[in-house]
Coordinates of C-alpha atoms in Angstrom, one line a residue:
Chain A
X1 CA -97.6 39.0 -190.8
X2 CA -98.2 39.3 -194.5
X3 CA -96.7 35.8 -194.9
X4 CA -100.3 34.1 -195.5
X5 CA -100.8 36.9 -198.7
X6 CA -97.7 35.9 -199.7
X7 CA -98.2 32.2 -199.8
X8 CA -101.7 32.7 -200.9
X9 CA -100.2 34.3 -204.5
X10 CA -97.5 31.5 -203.9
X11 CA -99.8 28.7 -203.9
X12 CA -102.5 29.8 -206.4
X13 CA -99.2 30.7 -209.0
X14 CA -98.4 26.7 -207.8
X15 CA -101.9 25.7 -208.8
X16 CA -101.7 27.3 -211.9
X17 CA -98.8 26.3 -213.3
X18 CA -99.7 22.2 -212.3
X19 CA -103.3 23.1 -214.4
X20 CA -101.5 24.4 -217.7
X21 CA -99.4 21.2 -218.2
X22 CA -102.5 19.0 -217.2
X23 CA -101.0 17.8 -214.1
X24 CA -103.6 15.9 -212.0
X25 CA -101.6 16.5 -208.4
X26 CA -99.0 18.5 -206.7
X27 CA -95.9 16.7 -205.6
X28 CA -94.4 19.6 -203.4
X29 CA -93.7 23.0 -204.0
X30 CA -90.2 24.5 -203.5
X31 CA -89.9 27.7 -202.4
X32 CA -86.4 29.9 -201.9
X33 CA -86.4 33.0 -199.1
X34 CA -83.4 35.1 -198.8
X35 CA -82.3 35.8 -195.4
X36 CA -82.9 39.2 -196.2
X37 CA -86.4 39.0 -197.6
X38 CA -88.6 39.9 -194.2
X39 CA -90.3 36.8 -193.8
X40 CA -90.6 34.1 -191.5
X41 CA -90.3 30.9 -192.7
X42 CA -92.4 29.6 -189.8
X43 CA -94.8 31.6 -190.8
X44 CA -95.0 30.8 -194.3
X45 CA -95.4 27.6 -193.5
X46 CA -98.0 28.0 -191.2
X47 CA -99.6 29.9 -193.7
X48 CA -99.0 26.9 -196.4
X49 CA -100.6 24.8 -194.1
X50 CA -103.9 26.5 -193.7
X51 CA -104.5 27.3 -197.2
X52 CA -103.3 24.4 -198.8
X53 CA -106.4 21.9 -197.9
X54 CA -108.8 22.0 -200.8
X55 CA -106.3 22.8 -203.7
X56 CA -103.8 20.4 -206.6
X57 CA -101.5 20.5 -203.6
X58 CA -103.4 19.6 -200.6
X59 CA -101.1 16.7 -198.8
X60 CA -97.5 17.9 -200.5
X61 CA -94.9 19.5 -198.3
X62 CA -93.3 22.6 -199.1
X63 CA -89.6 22.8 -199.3
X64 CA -88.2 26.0 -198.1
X65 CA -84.9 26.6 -199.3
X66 CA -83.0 29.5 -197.3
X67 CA -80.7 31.6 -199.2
X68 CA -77.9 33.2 -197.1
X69 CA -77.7 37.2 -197.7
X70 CA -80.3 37.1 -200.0
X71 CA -83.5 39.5 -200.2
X72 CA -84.5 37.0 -202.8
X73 CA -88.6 35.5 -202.1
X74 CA -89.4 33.4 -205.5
X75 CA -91.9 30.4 -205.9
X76 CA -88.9 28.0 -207.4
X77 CA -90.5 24.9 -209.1
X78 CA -92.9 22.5 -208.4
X79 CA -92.8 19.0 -208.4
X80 CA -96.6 17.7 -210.5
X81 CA -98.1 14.0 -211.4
X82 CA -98.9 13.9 -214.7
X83 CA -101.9 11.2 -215.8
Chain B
X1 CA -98.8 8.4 -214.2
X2 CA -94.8 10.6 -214.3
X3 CA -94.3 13.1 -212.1
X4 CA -92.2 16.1 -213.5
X5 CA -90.6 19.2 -212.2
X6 CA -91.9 22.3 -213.5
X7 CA -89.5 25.4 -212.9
X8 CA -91.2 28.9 -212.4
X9 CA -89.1 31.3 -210.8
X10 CA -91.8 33.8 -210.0
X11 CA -90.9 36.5 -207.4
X12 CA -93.7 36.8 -204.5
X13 CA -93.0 40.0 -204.3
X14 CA -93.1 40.7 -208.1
X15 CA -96.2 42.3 -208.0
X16 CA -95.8 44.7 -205.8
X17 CA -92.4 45.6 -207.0
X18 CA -93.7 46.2 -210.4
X19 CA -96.5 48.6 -208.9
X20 CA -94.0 50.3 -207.1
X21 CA -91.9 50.6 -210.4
X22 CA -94.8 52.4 -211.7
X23 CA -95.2 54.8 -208.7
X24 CA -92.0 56.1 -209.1
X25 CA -91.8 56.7 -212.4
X26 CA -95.2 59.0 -211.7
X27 CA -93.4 61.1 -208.7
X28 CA -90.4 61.3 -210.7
X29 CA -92.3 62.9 -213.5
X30 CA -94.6 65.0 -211.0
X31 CA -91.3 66.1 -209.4
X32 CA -92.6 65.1 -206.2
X33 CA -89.9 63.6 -203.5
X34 CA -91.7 60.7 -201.9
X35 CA -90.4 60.0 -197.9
X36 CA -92.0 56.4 -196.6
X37 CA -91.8 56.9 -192.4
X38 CA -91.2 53.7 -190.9
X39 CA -91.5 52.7 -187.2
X40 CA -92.8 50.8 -184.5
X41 CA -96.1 51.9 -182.8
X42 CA -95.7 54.8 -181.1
X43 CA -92.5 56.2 -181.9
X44 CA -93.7 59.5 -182.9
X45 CA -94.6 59.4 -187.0
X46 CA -97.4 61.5 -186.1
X47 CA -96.0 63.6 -184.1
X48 CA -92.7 64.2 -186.1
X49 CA -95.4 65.1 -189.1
X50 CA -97.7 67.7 -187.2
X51 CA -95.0 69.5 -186.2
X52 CA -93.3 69.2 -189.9
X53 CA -96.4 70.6 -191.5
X54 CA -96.9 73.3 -189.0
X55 CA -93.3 74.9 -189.3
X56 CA -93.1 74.0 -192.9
X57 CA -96.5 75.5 -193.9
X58 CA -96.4 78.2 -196.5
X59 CA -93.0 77.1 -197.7
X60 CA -93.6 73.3 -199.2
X61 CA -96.5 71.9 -200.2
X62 CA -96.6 68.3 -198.3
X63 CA -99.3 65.8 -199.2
X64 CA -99.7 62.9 -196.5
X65 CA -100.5 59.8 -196.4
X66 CA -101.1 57.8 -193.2
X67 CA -101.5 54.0 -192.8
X68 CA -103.3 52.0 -189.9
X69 CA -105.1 49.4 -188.9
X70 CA -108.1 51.0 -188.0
X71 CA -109.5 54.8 -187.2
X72 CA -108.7 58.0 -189.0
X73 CA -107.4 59.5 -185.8
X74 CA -103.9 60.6 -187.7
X75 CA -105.8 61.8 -190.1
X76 CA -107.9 64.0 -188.2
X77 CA -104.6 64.8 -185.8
X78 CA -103.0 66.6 -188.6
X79 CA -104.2 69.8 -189.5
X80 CA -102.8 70.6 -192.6
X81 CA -102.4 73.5 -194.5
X82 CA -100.0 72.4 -197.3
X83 CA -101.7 69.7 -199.0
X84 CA -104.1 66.9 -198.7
X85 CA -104.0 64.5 -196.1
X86 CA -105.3 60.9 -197.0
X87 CA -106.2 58.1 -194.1
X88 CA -105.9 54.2 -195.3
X89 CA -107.0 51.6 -193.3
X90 CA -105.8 48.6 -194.1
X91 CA -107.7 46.6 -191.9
X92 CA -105.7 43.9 -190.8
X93 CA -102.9 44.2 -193.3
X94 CA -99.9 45.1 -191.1
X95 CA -98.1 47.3 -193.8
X96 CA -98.5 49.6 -196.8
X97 CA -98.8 48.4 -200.2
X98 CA -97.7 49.6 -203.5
X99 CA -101.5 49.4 -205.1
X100 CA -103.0 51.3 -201.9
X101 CA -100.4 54.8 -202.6
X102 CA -101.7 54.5 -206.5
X103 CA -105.0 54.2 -205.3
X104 CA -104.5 57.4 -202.6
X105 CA -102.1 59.5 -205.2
X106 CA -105.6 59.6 -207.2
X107 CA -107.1 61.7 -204.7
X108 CA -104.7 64.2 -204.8
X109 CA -103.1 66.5 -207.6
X110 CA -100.3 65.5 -207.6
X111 CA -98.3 68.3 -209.5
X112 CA -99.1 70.6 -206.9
X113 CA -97.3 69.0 -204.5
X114 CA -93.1 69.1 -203.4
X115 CA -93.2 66.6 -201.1
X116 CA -95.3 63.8 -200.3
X117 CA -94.5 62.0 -196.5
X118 CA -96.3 58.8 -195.9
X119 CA -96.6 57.2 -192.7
X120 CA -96.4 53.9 -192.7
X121 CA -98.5 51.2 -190.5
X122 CA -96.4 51.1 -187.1
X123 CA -94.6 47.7 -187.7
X124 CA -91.1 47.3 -187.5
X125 CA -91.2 44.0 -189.6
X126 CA -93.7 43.8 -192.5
X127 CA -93.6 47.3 -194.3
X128 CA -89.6 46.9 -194.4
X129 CA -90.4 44.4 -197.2
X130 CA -92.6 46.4 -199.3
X131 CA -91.5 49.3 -202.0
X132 CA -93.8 52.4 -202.1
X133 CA -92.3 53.6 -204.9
X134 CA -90.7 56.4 -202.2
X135 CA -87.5 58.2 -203.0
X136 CA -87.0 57.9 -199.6
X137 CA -86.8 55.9 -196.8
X138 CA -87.0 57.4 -192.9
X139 CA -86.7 55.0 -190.3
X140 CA -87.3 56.3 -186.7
X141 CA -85.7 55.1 -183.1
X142 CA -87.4 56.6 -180.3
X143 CA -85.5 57.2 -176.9
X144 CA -88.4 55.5 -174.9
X145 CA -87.9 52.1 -177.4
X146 CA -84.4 50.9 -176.1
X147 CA -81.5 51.4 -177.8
X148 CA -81.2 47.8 -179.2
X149 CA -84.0 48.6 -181.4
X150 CA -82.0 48.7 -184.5
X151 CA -80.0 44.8 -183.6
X152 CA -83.8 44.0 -182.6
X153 CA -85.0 44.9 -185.9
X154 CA -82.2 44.6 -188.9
X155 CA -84.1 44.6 -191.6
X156 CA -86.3 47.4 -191.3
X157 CA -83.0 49.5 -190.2
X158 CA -81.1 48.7 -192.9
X159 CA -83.3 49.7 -195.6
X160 CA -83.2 53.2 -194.2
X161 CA -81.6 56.2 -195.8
X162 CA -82.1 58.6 -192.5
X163 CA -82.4 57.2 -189.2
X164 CA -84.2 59.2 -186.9
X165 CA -83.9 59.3 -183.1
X166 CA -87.2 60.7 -182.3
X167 CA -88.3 62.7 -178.4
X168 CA -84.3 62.9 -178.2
X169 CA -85.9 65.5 -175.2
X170 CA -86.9 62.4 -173.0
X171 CA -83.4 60.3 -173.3
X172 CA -81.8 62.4 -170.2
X173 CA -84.8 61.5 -168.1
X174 CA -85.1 57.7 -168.6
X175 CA -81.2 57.2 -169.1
X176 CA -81.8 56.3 -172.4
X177 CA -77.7 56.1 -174.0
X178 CA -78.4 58.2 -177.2
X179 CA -74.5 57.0 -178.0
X180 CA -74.8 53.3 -178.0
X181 CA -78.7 53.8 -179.7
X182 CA -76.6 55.5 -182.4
X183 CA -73.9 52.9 -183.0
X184 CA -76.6 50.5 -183.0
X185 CA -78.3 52.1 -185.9
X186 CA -74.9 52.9 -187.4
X187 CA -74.2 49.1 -187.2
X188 CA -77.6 48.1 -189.0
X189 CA -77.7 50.7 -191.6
X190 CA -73.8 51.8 -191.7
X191 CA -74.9 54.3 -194.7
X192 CA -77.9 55.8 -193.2
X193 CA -77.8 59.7 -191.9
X194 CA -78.7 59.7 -188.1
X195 CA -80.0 62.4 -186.9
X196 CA -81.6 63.2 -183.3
X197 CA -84.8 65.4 -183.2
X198 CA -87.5 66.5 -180.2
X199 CA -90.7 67.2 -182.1
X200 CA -92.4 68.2 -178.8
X201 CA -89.1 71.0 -177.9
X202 CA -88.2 71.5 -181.5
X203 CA -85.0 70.5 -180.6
X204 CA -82.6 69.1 -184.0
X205 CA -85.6 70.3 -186.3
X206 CA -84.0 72.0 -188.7
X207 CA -81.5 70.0 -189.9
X208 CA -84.7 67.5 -190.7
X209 CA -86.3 70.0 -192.6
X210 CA -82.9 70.8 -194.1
X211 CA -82.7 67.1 -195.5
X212 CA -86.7 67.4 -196.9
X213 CA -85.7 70.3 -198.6
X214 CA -82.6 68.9 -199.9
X215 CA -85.0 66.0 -201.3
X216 CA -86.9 68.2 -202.5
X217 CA -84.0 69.8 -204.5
X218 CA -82.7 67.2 -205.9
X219 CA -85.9 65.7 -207.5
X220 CA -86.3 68.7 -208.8
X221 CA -82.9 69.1 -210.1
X222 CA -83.3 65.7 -211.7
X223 CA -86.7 66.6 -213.6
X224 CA -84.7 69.4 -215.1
X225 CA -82.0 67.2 -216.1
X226 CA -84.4 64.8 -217.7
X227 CA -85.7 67.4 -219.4
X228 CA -82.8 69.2 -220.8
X229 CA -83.2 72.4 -219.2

């Protein structure tokens, strides 16, 4: 179960990115896991879930796009509000 | 107020593969072959390495490295004449990381060393996604597990460069069919080497100790390439 490290780094490099273009709130965040990648997506987002309450994206879903034969696991984009 | 989509691209793994990246590079230039054991709990890492050190002592140096959850009974299990033998506990991080081998590697001299096994938290999911850095990759399929393992458990399988079928001694008893547990493997990792073994009888030994030593060889071979000589 290392999901909830992984979406940890995922979320916080989310965060991040929303600050340094002075976005005021996270829209959603869209992550893409290969097949292949040795994670389950139920429990990344059951991870996302828990951590998310508190941060720029607390109330956005997360989109989890699966990539077919893929070891691919890459924070994709984020969708932010700008003020 | 706009909204706007900002693309990043940023592997989750990135970190770890970059440590990893850096690991390598210091085994490579140590000359040490690095083998990362992978299995579920109980399938006989420890085992399989007390036995290794024992019949191998006096001819390799082997550091080790073992992973858990908790305790430093592997640790203490393996009495080890060939090298240093380092516990982690990762408390309740279910695999290895990149990070916690540099952090162990810098507890040992590492130039002294041919080979250097680590044994990975049992866990047939999570450590499958994590580079050491190793050279190697030894997956293990014990005869008590089921021979489905490998179909159970795809990922972890087909990242392995040597399958092993560990206490091969017990499959005649519990009717364990070695055949179909091979195909299985052969079906997850179709270019893995399989090879059956009894660590307890000794049983398909040396042909395990044939392929460390053939690691050993060829990183070996390949620092003297590198170096021109």
């Amino acid at each position: 179960m290392h999901e909830a490290g992984l979406m940890q780094s995922a979320i916080s490099s989310a965060c991040e990115a929303a600050r340094q273009v002075g976005a005021i709130r996270i829209l959603s965040i869209q992550l893409r896991v290969g097949t292949e990648a040795g994670v389950a997506v139920e429990a990344l987002q059951f991870a996302y879930d828990a951590l998310v309450s508190g941060t720029l994206a607390d109330g956005a879903p997360l989109i989890l796009d699966k990539i077919d034969d893929s070891d691919i696991l890459e924070l994709a984009r984020v969708e932010v509000v700008l003020p | 107020m706009t909204a706007r989509v900002i693309e990043i691209h940023k592997s989750l793994l990135g970190k770890n593969a970059a440590q990893a990246a850096r690991n390598r590079e210091q085994f490579r230039h140590a000359a040490v072959a690095v083998v990362n054991l992978l299995s579920s709990p109980g399938a006989g890492k420890t085992a399989l390495l007390e036995r290794t050190l024992s019949d191998l002592a006096g001819e390799l140096s082997i550091g080790v490295i073992v992973g858990d959850l908790a305790t430093d009974n592997d640790a203490r299990r393996l009495d080890n004449r060939n090298g240093p033998v380092i516990q982690l506990t990762t408390g309740n991080i279910c695999h290895l990381e990149a990070d916690m081998i540099a952090r162990a590697v810098e507890m040992m001299e590492l130039d002294a060393l041919d080979l250097l096994i680590v044994e990975n938290v049992g866990n047939l999911v999570c450590p499958a996604s994590f580079d050491l850095g190793e050279s190697y990759r030894v997956v293990l399929l014990s005869a008590t597990e089921g021979e489905d393992k490998p179909l159970k458990y795809p990922t972890a399988y087909r990242s392995a460069d040597v399958v092993l079928f560990t206490k091969a001694d017990l499959a005649g008893l519990i009717g364990c069919d070695v055949k179909l547990a091979r195909r299985n493997a052969e079906a997850a990792a179709p270019h893995a080497k399989w090879l059956e073994l009894s660590a307890k009888t000794g049983q398909g030994m040396t042909a395990w100790y044939d392929q460390l030593r053939h690691l050993r060889q060829q990183m070996a071979a390949h620092q003297n390439l590198c170096r021109g000589g």
